Amino acid sequence: MSDLGGSSSGSGQDSSTEELRGFGVGTRSVSGRIVRIGKQPPLIEGRNSGEASEGNDSAQVDSAFGDSDSIEFEGRDALRSRLSEMLEVVGIELETLGQNAPSEVADILEAQAMMAQDPTLVDRLLANVEPDPMVDAKCQLQRRNLRAAFEKVAAELRSVGGYIGERADDIGEIGARVADHLFGSADSQAIDEPNVNSILLFDQLTAAQASTLEPSSIIGVIVATGGPSGHAALILRSLDIPAVVGCPRAYEIPDGAVVLLDPLRGLVRIGANGRVPTSAHRPTVGHRSPRSVLATKAVQLLANVGSLADAQEARSQGAEGIGLVRTEFLFEGRELEPSVDEQVSTYRSLIEPFCETGQPVTVRTLDVGSDKPLPFVNLSREDNPALGVRGIRLVNQVPGLLERQLEALARTRALVGGVDLRVMAPMISSIGEVNSFVEMARSAGLGSLGIMIEVPALALDFRRVAPLVDFASIGTNDLMQYLMGVDRNASMLGELLDPWSPVALRLIGALAREGARAKVAVSVCGEAASDPLLAIVLVGLGITSLSMTPVALAQVREVLDAVSMTRARRLAQLAIRQLDSTAARHVVGEAI
C-alpha cells in the first residue's frame, strides 16, 4: 500500500503532525509512546526494502550480521545433527506457544511446528547452505550463510505459489528462531518484558512474537512490513490489540515519540498532542443507530471456519451462521481419502451447533491442487498451480472424489434437522462448469447450491450464471490475484492486491447488482470482509452477507452498527470514484 507522508490536514491536528499510512487492524484509536523492538536484519532478495538486486544479497546480510557470528563444526555430519536438534527445539517451542492460544493462532503455530520438525527440511537446508571449509574436514557456519539457506528454501516455496507459496514466510520465521538458538538472540527480536502503555514498533513481526504480546500492557503495535491478511495481523486482531501493519516509513518514528494510532483509517500520526492514556480509547465511529445496516437486517455477519474448533469459536463470537467451511481440513495429511461415513460424522459435528436457530452453514467443496498435494489425489506437479487443476477442475482428474463428498453432505443434511445447509463449488470458470456442478449436486439430493466467484471470466458472465444458482460468494483473495495478474504471495506487489482497489470495488458492485436482479444473494467471504471500514463499503455496494475470521466479527459488528444503509451507499460511491486503493481507503476513513 502506498504511503502518504506529509503534514496532516485533518481538523484539530497540529500543523506539525505528520501522517504515515498502512493497513489497519482493529477499530480502537490509541495514543502512546513508541518503544522500538529490535532491528530485523534485511532479508535477501529485497524482501524488506524492495531495492535488493542480484549480486548484492551477500552484502546485505553481511552488513546486518558481520562475519563474527560463526560456529565451527567437525564436519557436515555434525552440522546436520546440530541443525536437526535446533529445528526440533524450535518445533517444541512453537507447539508450546500454541497450546494456550486462540484456535486460529494455534493453527498457525502448529503448522510452523510441523514444518520445523519435517525431516526433509534439514536436507533442503544443507543443499543450500554454504559453510566455510576449514582444515581437517572441519567447517564453519556463519549466521549469514544460515539465513541465506533458509531464504533460498523460502524462495523455492514462493516459486511454487498457492498454498505452498504461502508457507514461505513460515520458513523465514523458523529460520530466525533457529539462528537465535545457534548464535544468540538477534533475528527474532525477542520481547523481554511488557512495556506498559506503550505502542511497540517492529520492523517485522513474526507469528510467534505476536502470540506472546500481552494486551493488558501493550496498547498498540506498528509494523513496517506485512499486510492485513498476514499472520501477525490475524493474531493482533485475535488479541484485540490495535495496530497498523505494512507501514513502510515506520522507521522514521523516533523511539519515545508520542503517536496517535488510528487503525480504522490505517493512520499513524507522529507528534500527536496529548498524554499517554492509561487505557485504550473506545472506537470513534459513532453510537449505535436504530437505522444501522445491522438493525435493518441489511447484512448478515457470518464466519469462515476450517476446523471444528473454528466453528465453536464462531458460535461464541456471535456469528449468524457460517459463510465458508473450508473442507480441506478433513482431507489434508491423510494417506487415504476419508470415507463417506467419516465425512458425515465430521460435518454433523460442525453443523449441529447452528441447527437450533436455523442459521446458514455454507460448505465449500474440496479446493486442492498440486500446491496442496493429497497422497490419494494423483496430480502431476504444475509450474503455476494457482492456475492449474484445483477446485471444480478436479472432477475430471479424480473421478468420484466430488461425488462422494456431495453424498456425505446430502446424508448429513438428512440426519440433521433444521439446518440451512448450503453447498458451493470453488474455481468455477464457465457456465458449463456451473451446470455440471448443479446437476451433480441435485442428483445427490442437495438443495441450496452456489458458486465461488474467483475467476474474472465468471464474474463477467454472471448475468447469465446468476439464474442457475441459489447464491454466490465472492472470494476476494483469489479474485484479486486473477483480476490484477499478481501472485498473492508476491509481497513486493501487495499494493496491487489491495481489495480497496476502485476497479475491484466496481466489479463487486456490478456482481451485487446482477445478483439483486436475479434475486440471488451475493456475499463476500475473503479477507476483505474482515476489514471494518471496507465492510461499510461492501454493504453499500449491495453485498448481503460478510463472512470473516471469527475474531473479526466483534469489530465489524461495532462499526456496522453505527452506520446507516444510506450512509454506507454514499461511502461506497465515494470509494469507487477514487483513482487508487490508497485514495479510496483515505477518503472513506476521513468521511467516517
Coordinates of C-alpha atoms in Angstrom, one line a residue:
M1 CA 0.0 0.0 0.0
S2 CA 1.4 3.4 -0.9
D3 CA 2.5 5.6 1.9
L4 CA 1.1 9.2 2.2
G5 CA 3.5 11.1 4.4
G6 CA 3.4 14.8 4.9
S7 CA 1.6 17.3 7.1
S8 CA -1.8 16.5 8.4
S9 CA -4.7 18.5 7.0
G10 CA -7.3 16.9 9.3
S11 CA -9.3 19.2 11.6
G12 CA -7.9 19.7 15.1
Q13 CA -4.4 18.4 14.3
D14 CA -1.3 20.4 14.9
S15 CA 0.3 21.7 11.7
S16 CA 3.5 19.9 12.6
T17 CA 1.8 16.5 12.8
E18 CA 3.0 14.0 10.2
E19 CA 0.9 11.1 9.0
L20 CA 2.1 7.7 7.9
R21 CA -0.2 5.1 6.4
G22 CA -0.5 1.4 6.4
F23 CA -3.1 -1.4 6.9
G24 CA -5.2 -1.0 10.0
V25 CA -6.1 -3.9 12.3
G26 CA -9.0 -3.3 14.7
T27 CA -11.1 -0.1 15.3
R28 CA -9.8 1.4 18.5
S29 CA -7.7 4.6 18.2
V30 CA -5.0 4.8 20.8
S31 CA -2.1 7.1 21.7
G32 CA 1.1 6.3 23.4
R33 CA 4.9 6.4 23.4
I34 CA 6.8 4.4 20.9
V35 CA 9.1 1.6 22.1
R36 CA 11.1 0.1 19.2
I37 CA 11.7 -3.6 19.5
G38 CA 15.0 -4.7 18.0
K39 CA 16.1 -4.3 14.4
Q40 CA 15.2 -7.0 12.0
P41 CA 18.1 -7.7 9.6
P42 CA 17.2 -7.2 5.9
L43 CA 16.3 -10.4 4.1
I44 CA 17.9 -11.2 0.8
E45 CA 16.1 -10.6 -2.5
G46 CA 14.8 -7.3 -1.3
R47 CA 12.0 -8.8 0.8
N48 CA 12.0 -5.7 3.1
S49 CA 13.2 -2.8 1.1
G50 CA 12.4 -3.8 -2.4
E51 CA 15.7 -2.4 -3.5
A52 CA 17.9 -5.5 -3.5
S53 CA 19.1 -6.9 -6.8
E54 CA 21.2 -9.9 -7.9
G55 CA 24.7 -9.7 -6.7
N56 CA 24.2 -7.7 -3.5
D57 CA 22.5 -10.4 -1.4
S58 CA 25.6 -11.3 0.4
A59 CA 26.5 -7.7 1.1
Q60 CA 23.0 -7.1 2.6
V61 CA 23.4 -10.0 5.0
D62 CA 27.0 -9.2 5.9
S63 CA 26.0 -5.6 6.8
A64 CA 23.4 -6.9 9.2
F65 CA 25.4 -9.6 11.0
G66 CA 29.1 -9.1 10.2
D67 CA 31.5 -12.1 10.0
S68 CA 31.9 -12.7 13.7
D69 CA 28.8 -14.8 14.2
S70 CA 30.1 -18.2 13.3
I71 CA 30.3 -21.7 14.7
E72 CA 32.9 -24.4 14.0
F73 CA 31.7 -28.0 13.3
E74 CA 33.7 -31.2 12.9
G75 CA 32.2 -31.8 9.5
R76 CA 28.9 -31.7 7.6
D77 CA 27.5 -34.7 9.6
A78 CA 28.0 -32.7 12.8
L79 CA 26.4 -29.7 11.2
R80 CA 23.4 -31.8 10.1
S81 CA 23.0 -33.2 13.6
R82 CA 23.1 -29.7 15.2
L83 CA 20.6 -28.3 12.7
S84 CA 18.2 -31.2 13.3
E85 CA 18.5 -30.7 17.0
M86 CA 17.7 -26.9 16.8
L87 CA 14.8 -27.5 14.4
E88 CA 13.3 -30.0 16.9
V89 CA 13.7 -27.5 19.7
V90 CA 12.0 -24.7 17.7
G91 CA 9.2 -27.1 16.8
I92 CA 8.6 -27.8 20.5
E93 CA 8.7 -24.1 21.3
L94 CA 6.1 -23.3 18.7
E95 CA 3.9 -26.2 19.9
T96 CA 4.1 -24.9 23.4
L97 CA 3.2 -21.3 22.4
G98 CA 0.1 -22.7 20.5
Q99 CA -1.2 -24.8 23.4
N100 CA -2.9 -21.9 25.2
A101 CA -3.5 -19.7 22.2
P102 CA -6.9 -19.0 20.4
S103 CA -7.7 -21.6 17.8
E104 CA -6.6 -19.6 14.8
V105 CA -3.4 -18.6 16.4
A106 CA -2.8 -22.1 17.5
D107 CA -3.3 -23.4 13.9
I108 CA -0.6 -21.0 12.6
L109 CA 1.9 -22.0 15.3
E110 CA 1.2 -25.7 15.0
A111 CA 1.7 -25.6 11.2
Q112 CA 5.0 -23.9 11.8
A113 CA 6.0 -26.5 14.3
M114 CA 5.2 -29.3 11.8
M115 CA 7.4 -27.6 9.2
A116 CA 10.3 -27.2 11.6
Q117 CA 10.1 -30.9 12.6
D118 CA 9.8 -32.1 9.0
P119 CA 13.0 -34.2 8.4
T120 CA 13.2 -33.1 4.8
L121 CA 13.8 -29.5 5.8
V122 CA 17.3 -30.4 7.1
D123 CA 18.2 -31.9 3.7
R124 CA 16.9 -28.8 1.9
L125 CA 18.9 -26.5 4.1
L126 CA 22.1 -28.5 3.7
A127 CA 21.6 -28.4 -0.1
N128 CA 21.5 -24.6 0.1
V129 CA 23.9 -23.8 3.0
E130 CA 27.5 -23.0 2.2
P131 CA 29.6 -23.5 5.3
D132 CA 33.2 -22.1 5.1
P133 CA 35.7 -25.0 4.6
M134 CA 38.4 -25.5 7.2
V135 CA 41.3 -27.9 7.6
D136 CA 40.9 -31.5 8.8
A137 CA 37.4 -31.7 7.2
K138 CA 36.0 -29.1 9.6
C139 CA 33.6 -26.4 8.6
Q140 CA 32.5 -23.1 9.9
L141 CA 28.9 -21.9 9.7
Q142 CA 28.2 -18.2 9.7
R143 CA 24.9 -16.7 10.6
R144 CA 24.6 -15.0 7.2
N145 CA 25.0 -18.4 5.5
L146 CA 22.3 -20.0 7.6
R147 CA 19.9 -17.1 6.9
A148 CA 20.7 -17.3 3.2
A149 CA 19.9 -21.0 3.2
F150 CA 16.5 -20.5 4.9
E151 CA 15.7 -17.7 2.4
K152 CA 16.6 -20.0 -0.5
V153 CA 14.2 -22.6 0.7
A154 CA 11.6 -19.9 1.2
A155 CA 12.2 -18.7 -2.4
E156 CA 11.6 -22.3 -3.7
L157 CA 8.3 -22.3 -1.9
R158 CA 7.3 -18.9 -3.3
S159 CA 8.1 -20.1 -6.8
V160 CA 5.5 -22.9 -6.4
G161 CA 2.8 -20.4 -5.5
G162 CA -0.6 -21.2 -4.0
Y163 CA -0.8 -22.8 -0.6
I164 CA 2.8 -23.9 -0.6
G165 CA 3.9 -20.4 -1.6
E166 CA 2.1 -19.0 1.5
R167 CA 4.3 -21.1 3.7
A168 CA 7.5 -19.2 2.6
D169 CA 7.1 -16.6 5.4
D170 CA 6.8 -19.5 7.9
I171 CA 10.2 -20.8 6.8
G172 CA 11.6 -17.3 7.4
E173 CA 10.2 -17.2 10.9
I174 CA 11.6 -20.7 11.7
G175 CA 15.0 -19.7 10.4
A176 CA 15.1 -16.6 12.7
R177 CA 14.4 -18.8 15.7
V178 CA 17.0 -21.4 14.7
A179 CA 19.6 -18.7 14.3
D180 CA 18.7 -17.4 17.7
H181 CA 19.5 -20.7 19.3
L182 CA 22.7 -21.2 17.4
F183 CA 24.1 -17.7 17.5
G184 CA 22.2 -15.9 20.3
S185 CA 19.2 -13.6 20.1
A186 CA 19.3 -11.2 17.2
D187 CA 17.0 -12.4 14.4
S188 CA 13.7 -12.9 16.2
Q189 CA 13.5 -9.6 18.1
A190 CA 12.7 -11.3 21.4
I191 CA 10.4 -9.2 23.6
D192 CA 11.9 -9.4 27.1
E193 CA 9.2 -7.8 29.2
P194 CA 5.9 -5.9 28.7
N195 CA 6.1 -2.2 28.0
V196 CA 3.2 -0.7 30.0
N197 CA 1.0 1.7 28.0
S198 CA 3.4 1.6 25.1
I199 CA 3.0 1.3 21.3
L200 CA 5.5 -1.2 20.1
L201 CA 7.3 -0.6 16.8
F202 CA 8.6 -3.6 14.8
D203 CA 10.4 -3.7 11.5
Q204 CA 9.0 -7.2 11.2
L205 CA 6.6 -9.1 13.5
T206 CA 6.5 -12.9 13.4
A207 CA 3.6 -15.1 14.4
A208 CA 5.4 -16.5 17.4
Q209 CA 6.3 -13.0 18.6
A210 CA 2.8 -11.7 18.1
S211 CA 1.3 -14.6 20.1
T212 CA 3.4 -13.6 23.2
L213 CA 2.2 -10.0 23.3
E214 CA 0.2 -9.1 26.4
P215 CA -2.9 -7.0 25.6
S216 CA -3.2 -5.7 29.2
S217 CA 0.1 -3.9 29.0
I218 CA 0.6 -3.1 25.3
I219 CA -1.9 -0.7 23.9
G220 CA -0.9 -0.8 20.2
V221 CA 1.5 -2.1 17.6
I222 CA 3.1 -0.7 14.4
V223 CA 4.9 -3.0 11.9
A224 CA 6.8 -1.7 8.9
T225 CA 6.1 -4.9 6.9
G226 CA 3.2 -7.2 6.4
G227 CA -0.4 -6.9 5.2
P228 CA -4.0 -7.1 6.5
S229 CA -4.3 -10.8 6.0
G230 CA -0.8 -11.9 7.3
H231 CA -0.2 -14.0 10.3
A232 CA 0.8 -11.0 12.5
A233 CA -2.4 -9.1 11.6
L234 CA -4.6 -12.1 12.3
I235 CA -3.0 -12.7 15.7
L236 CA -3.1 -9.0 16.7
R237 CA -6.8 -8.9 15.7
S238 CA -7.5 -12.0 17.8
L239 CA -5.7 -10.4 20.8
D240 CA -7.7 -7.2 20.3
I241 CA -4.5 -5.1 20.0
P242 CA -5.0 -2.1 17.7
A243 CA -2.3 -2.0 15.0
V244 CA -1.1 -0.6 11.8
V245 CA 0.9 -3.0 9.7
G246 CA 2.6 -2.6 6.3
C247 CA 3.7 0.9 7.2
P248 CA 7.0 1.2 5.3
R249 CA 8.1 4.6 6.7
A250 CA 7.7 3.4 10.3
Y251 CA 11.4 3.5 10.7
E252 CA 11.1 7.3 10.7
I253 CA 9.3 7.3 14.0
P254 CA 11.8 8.1 16.8
D255 CA 12.0 5.9 19.8
G256 CA 10.0 7.5 22.6
A257 CA 7.8 9.7 20.3
V258 CA 4.1 10.2 21.2
V259 CA 1.9 9.0 18.3
L260 CA -1.8 8.6 17.6
L261 CA -2.5 5.2 16.1
D262 CA -5.8 5.1 14.2
P263 CA -6.3 1.6 12.7
L264 CA -9.8 2.3 11.3
R265 CA -8.2 4.7 8.9
G266 CA -4.8 3.0 8.7
L267 CA -3.1 6.1 10.1
V268 CA -0.2 6.8 12.4
R269 CA 0.2 10.4 13.4
I270 CA 3.6 11.4 14.7
G271 CA 3.8 14.2 17.2
A272 CA 0.1 14.0 18.2
N273 CA -0.8 16.1 21.1
G274 CA -2.0 14.7 24.4
R275 CA -0.8 12.5 27.3
V276 CA -0.2 8.8 27.1
P277 CA -3.5 7.2 28.1
T278 CA -3.9 4.7 30.9
S279 CA -6.3 2.7 28.8
A280 CA -7.3 2.4 25.1
H281 CA -10.0 4.7 23.7
R282 CA -13.3 3.4 22.5
P283 CA -14.0 3.3 18.8
T284 CA -14.7 6.7 17.3
V285 CA -17.1 5.5 14.5
G286 CA -20.2 6.7 16.4
H287 CA -23.0 5.4 18.5
R288 CA -25.4 2.6 17.7
S289 CA -28.1 3.8 15.2
P290 CA -31.6 2.4 15.2
R291 CA -31.4 2.6 11.4
S292 CA -28.0 1.0 11.1
V293 CA -27.3 -1.7 8.5
L294 CA -27.5 -4.3 11.3
A295 CA -30.6 -3.0 12.9
T296 CA -32.4 -3.1 9.5
K297 CA -31.1 -6.6 8.7
A298 CA -29.4 -5.4 5.6
V299 CA -26.5 -7.8 6.0
Q300 CA -25.6 -11.0 7.8
L301 CA -22.3 -11.4 9.6
L302 CA -21.0 -14.9 9.1
A303 CA -17.8 -16.8 9.9
N304 CA -15.1 -18.6 7.9
V305 CA -14.1 -21.9 9.6
G306 CA -11.6 -24.5 8.8
S307 CA -12.0 -26.8 11.8
L308 CA -14.4 -27.9 14.5
A309 CA -12.7 -25.6 16.9
D310 CA -13.3 -22.7 14.5
A311 CA -17.0 -23.5 14.4
Q312 CA -17.2 -23.4 18.2
E313 CA -15.3 -20.1 18.2
A314 CA -17.8 -18.7 15.6
R315 CA -20.7 -19.5 17.9
S316 CA -19.0 -17.9 20.9
Q317 CA -18.3 -14.7 18.8
G318 CA -22.0 -14.4 17.9
A319 CA -21.8 -15.4 14.2
E320 CA -25.1 -15.5 12.4
G321 CA -24.0 -18.7 10.7
I322 CA -21.1 -20.0 8.7
G323 CA -20.4 -18.4 5.3
L324 CA -17.5 -20.6 4.4
V325 CA -16.5 -24.1 5.6
R326 CA -13.1 -25.0 4.2
T327 CA -13.4 -28.7 4.0
E328 CA -9.7 -29.2 3.2
F329 CA -9.1 -29.8 6.9
L330 CA -10.8 -33.1 6.7
F331 CA -8.6 -34.3 3.8
E332 CA -5.2 -32.8 4.5
G333 CA -2.5 -35.0 6.0
R334 CA -4.4 -38.2 5.1
E335 CA -2.8 -41.1 3.2
L336 CA -6.3 -42.3 2.2
E337 CA -9.5 -40.4 1.3
P338 CA -11.8 -40.2 4.4
S339 CA -14.8 -42.5 3.9
V340 CA -18.3 -41.1 3.4
D341 CA -19.2 -42.2 6.9
E342 CA -16.3 -40.3 8.4
Q343 CA -17.2 -37.2 6.4
V344 CA -20.8 -37.4 7.6
S345 CA -19.7 -37.6 11.2
T346 CA -17.4 -34.6 10.9
Y347 CA -19.9 -32.5 9.0
R348 CA -22.6 -33.3 11.5
S349 CA -20.4 -32.2 14.5
L350 CA -19.6 -29.0 12.7
I351 CA -23.2 -28.2 11.7
E352 CA -25.3 -29.2 14.7
P353 CA -24.5 -26.1 16.9
F354 CA -26.2 -23.9 14.2
C355 CA -29.3 -26.1 13.9
E356 CA -31.5 -24.7 16.7
T357 CA -31.5 -21.2 15.2
G358 CA -31.8 -22.4 11.6
Q359 CA -28.7 -20.3 10.7
P360 CA -27.0 -21.0 7.4
V361 CA -24.0 -23.2 7.1
T362 CA -22.2 -22.8 3.7
V363 CA -19.8 -25.6 2.8
R364 CA -17.2 -25.2 0.0
T365 CA -16.4 -28.4 -1.7
L366 CA -12.8 -29.6 -1.7
D367 CA -10.3 -27.0 -3.1
V368 CA -6.9 -28.6 -3.5
G369 CA -4.4 -28.8 -6.3
S370 CA -0.7 -29.6 -6.8
D371 CA 0.2 -26.8 -4.4
K372 CA -1.8 -28.6 -1.6
P373 CA -1.0 -32.2 -2.6
L374 CA -3.0 -35.1 -1.2
P375 CA -1.5 -38.6 -1.3
F376 CA -4.7 -40.1 -2.6
V377 CA -5.1 -37.5 -5.4
N378 CA -2.5 -38.2 -8.1
L379 CA -1.8 -34.8 -9.7
S380 CA 1.4 -34.1 -11.5
R381 CA 3.5 -31.1 -10.4
E382 CA 2.5 -27.8 -12.1
D383 CA 4.6 -24.7 -12.6
N384 CA 1.7 -22.4 -11.6
P385 CA -0.7 -24.5 -9.5
A386 CA -2.9 -21.4 -8.7
L387 CA -3.9 -21.5 -12.4
G388 CA -3.9 -25.3 -12.7
V389 CA -6.0 -28.3 -11.7
R390 CA -7.8 -27.3 -8.5
G391 CA -11.3 -26.8 -7.1
I392 CA -14.1 -27.9 -9.6
R393 CA -11.4 -28.9 -12.1
L394 CA -10.6 -32.0 -10.0
V395 CA -13.9 -33.6 -11.2
N396 CA -12.3 -34.9 -14.5
Q397 CA -9.0 -35.7 -12.9
V398 CA -10.1 -37.6 -9.8
P399 CA -13.4 -39.4 -10.7
G400 CA -15.7 -40.0 -7.7
L401 CA -14.0 -37.6 -5.3
L402 CA -16.6 -34.8 -5.5
E403 CA -19.5 -37.2 -5.8
R404 CA -18.5 -38.9 -2.5
Q405 CA -18.2 -35.5 -0.8
L406 CA -21.6 -34.4 -2.1
E407 CA -23.1 -37.8 -0.9
A408 CA -21.7 -37.2 2.5
L409 CA -23.2 -33.7 2.7
A410 CA -26.6 -34.9 1.5
R411 CA -26.6 -37.6 4.2
T412 CA -25.6 -35.0 6.8
R413 CA -28.5 -32.8 5.7
A414 CA -30.9 -35.6 6.1
L415 CA -29.6 -36.5 9.5
V416 CA -29.5 -33.0 11.0
G417 CA -32.9 -31.4 11.1
G418 CA -33.5 -27.7 10.9
V419 CA -30.1 -26.9 9.2
D420 CA -29.9 -24.4 6.4
L421 CA -27.1 -26.3 4.6
R422 CA -25.7 -24.6 1.5
V423 CA -23.0 -26.1 -0.8
M424 CA -20.8 -24.2 -3.2
A425 CA -18.1 -25.1 -5.7
P426 CA -14.8 -23.2 -6.0
M427 CA -12.8 -22.2 -9.0
I428 CA -15.7 -22.1 -11.4
S429 CA -14.7 -20.5 -14.7
S430 CA -17.6 -21.2 -17.1
I431 CA -21.3 -21.6 -17.4
G432 CA -20.7 -25.2 -18.4
E433 CA -19.0 -25.9 -15.1
V434 CA -21.9 -24.3 -13.3
N435 CA -24.4 -26.6 -15.0
S436 CA -22.3 -29.7 -14.3
F437 CA -21.9 -28.9 -10.6
V438 CA -25.6 -28.1 -10.1
E439 CA -26.7 -31.2 -11.9
M440 CA -24.3 -33.4 -9.9
A441 CA -25.3 -31.8 -6.5
R442 CA -29.0 -32.0 -7.2
S443 CA -28.6 -35.7 -8.2
A444 CA -27.0 -36.3 -4.8
G445 CA -30.1 -34.8 -3.1
L446 CA -28.8 -31.3 -2.2
G447 CA -30.9 -28.2 -2.4
S448 CA -29.3 -24.8 -1.9
L449 CA -26.4 -24.6 -4.3
G450 CA -24.0 -21.8 -5.1
I451 CA -20.6 -20.9 -6.6
M452 CA -17.5 -19.1 -5.6
I453 CA -16.7 -16.1 -7.8
E454 CA -13.0 -16.0 -8.1
V455 CA -12.3 -16.1 -11.8
P456 CA -12.8 -12.9 -13.8
A457 CA -14.4 -14.8 -16.7
L458 CA -17.2 -16.0 -14.5
A459 CA -17.6 -12.5 -13.0
L460 CA -18.1 -11.0 -16.4
D461 CA -20.6 -13.7 -17.3
F462 CA -22.5 -13.5 -14.0
R463 CA -25.7 -12.1 -15.6
R464 CA -26.2 -15.5 -17.4
V465 CA -24.9 -17.5 -14.5
A466 CA -26.9 -16.0 -11.6
P467 CA -30.3 -17.5 -12.6
L468 CA -28.7 -21.0 -12.5
V469 CA -27.7 -20.9 -8.8
D470 CA -29.2 -20.0 -5.4
F471 CA -26.4 -17.9 -4.1
A472 CA -22.9 -16.7 -4.9
S473 CA -19.9 -15.9 -2.7
I474 CA -17.0 -13.7 -3.8
G475 CA -13.6 -15.0 -2.8
T476 CA -11.7 -11.7 -2.8
N477 CA -8.3 -13.3 -2.1
D478 CA -8.2 -15.3 -5.4
L479 CA -10.3 -12.8 -7.3
M480 CA -7.8 -10.0 -6.7
Q481 CA -4.8 -12.1 -7.8
Y482 CA -6.5 -13.1 -11.1
L483 CA -8.0 -9.7 -11.7
M484 CA -4.8 -7.8 -11.2
G485 CA -2.4 -10.5 -12.6
V486 CA -0.4 -10.7 -9.4
D487 CA 0.6 -13.8 -7.4
R488 CA -1.0 -13.4 -4.0
N489 CA 2.4 -14.4 -2.5
A490 CA 4.3 -11.6 -4.2
S491 CA 4.8 -9.4 -1.2
M492 CA 6.6 -6.7 -3.2
L493 CA 3.4 -6.2 -5.2
G494 CA 1.0 -6.2 -2.3
E495 CA -0.5 -2.8 -3.2
L496 CA -2.0 -4.4 -6.4
L497 CA -3.7 -7.0 -4.2
D498 CA -5.4 -4.4 -2.0
P499 CA -9.2 -5.1 -2.2
W500 CA -9.8 -1.3 -1.7
S501 CA -8.9 -1.0 -5.4
P502 CA -11.7 1.0 -7.0
V503 CA -11.6 -1.4 -10.0
A504 CA -12.2 -4.3 -7.7
L505 CA -14.9 -2.4 -5.8
R506 CA -16.7 -1.6 -9.1
L507 CA -16.6 -5.2 -10.1
I508 CA -18.0 -6.3 -6.7
G509 CA -20.8 -3.7 -7.1
A510 CA -21.7 -5.0 -10.5
L511 CA -21.9 -8.5 -9.2
A512 CA -24.2 -7.4 -6.3
R513 CA -26.5 -5.6 -8.8
E514 CA -26.7 -8.7 -11.1
G515 CA -27.4 -10.8 -8.0
A516 CA -30.2 -8.5 -6.9
R517 CA -31.7 -8.5 -10.5
A518 CA -31.8 -12.3 -10.4
K519 CA -32.8 -12.4 -6.7
V520 CA -29.6 -14.3 -5.8
A521 CA -27.8 -13.4 -2.6
V522 CA -24.2 -12.3 -3.2
S523 CA -21.7 -12.5 -0.3
V524 CA -18.0 -11.8 0.3
C525 CA -16.0 -14.4 2.1
G526 CA -12.4 -13.3 1.5
E527 CA -10.2 -11.4 3.9
A528 CA -11.8 -8.1 2.7
A529 CA -14.8 -8.9 4.8
S530 CA -12.6 -8.7 8.0
D531 CA -11.7 -5.0 7.4
P532 CA -14.3 -3.0 9.4
L533 CA -14.0 0.1 7.2
L534 CA -14.2 -1.9 3.9
A535 CA -17.2 -3.8 5.3
I536 CA -19.2 -0.5 5.2
V537 CA -18.3 0.0 1.5
L538 CA -19.1 -3.7 0.6
V539 CA -22.6 -3.4 2.3
G540 CA -23.1 -0.1 0.5
L541 CA -22.3 -1.8 -2.8
G542 CA -25.1 -4.3 -2.2
I543 CA -23.4 -7.3 -0.6
T544 CA -25.9 -9.1 1.6
S545 CA -23.6 -11.1 3.8
L546 CA -20.0 -10.9 5.0
S547 CA -18.1 -14.0 6.1
M548 CA -14.9 -13.5 8.0
T549 CA -12.5 -14.9 10.5
P550 CA -14.4 -15.3 13.8
V551 CA -12.1 -12.9 15.7
A552 CA -13.1 -10.1 13.4
L553 CA -16.8 -10.3 14.0
A554 CA -17.0 -8.0 17.0
Q555 CA -15.0 -5.2 15.3
V556 CA -17.0 -5.4 12.1
R557 CA -20.3 -5.6 14.0
E558 CA -19.4 -2.5 16.1
V559 CA -18.7 -0.4 13.0
L560 CA -21.7 -1.5 11.0
D561 CA -24.0 -0.9 14.0
A562 CA -23.2 2.8 13.8
V563 CA -23.7 3.3 10.1
S564 CA -27.0 3.6 8.2
M565 CA -27.6 2.0 4.9
T566 CA -27.9 5.4 3.3
R567 CA -24.6 6.4 4.5
A568 CA -23.0 3.1 3.5
R569 CA -24.2 3.6 0.0
R570 CA -22.8 7.2 -0.2
L571 CA -19.4 6.0 1.1
A572 CA -19.3 3.2 -1.4
Q573 CA -19.9 5.6 -4.2
L574 CA -17.2 7.8 -2.8
A575 CA -14.7 4.9 -2.8
I576 CA -15.3 3.7 -6.3
R577 CA -14.7 7.2 -7.7
Q578 CA -11.1 7.4 -6.4
L579 CA -8.0 6.7 -8.5
D580 CA -6.5 4.0 -6.4
S581 CA -6.8 1.9 -3.3
T582 CA -4.9 4.4 -1.1
A583 CA -7.2 7.2 -2.0
A584 CA -10.3 5.1 -1.6
R585 CA -9.3 4.0 1.9
H586 CA -8.3 7.5 2.9
V587 CA -11.4 9.3 1.7
V588 CA -13.8 6.8 3.4
G589 CA -11.7 6.9 6.6
E590 CA -11.9 10.7 6.7
A591 CA -15.6 10.7 6.0
I592 CA -16.2 8.3 8.9

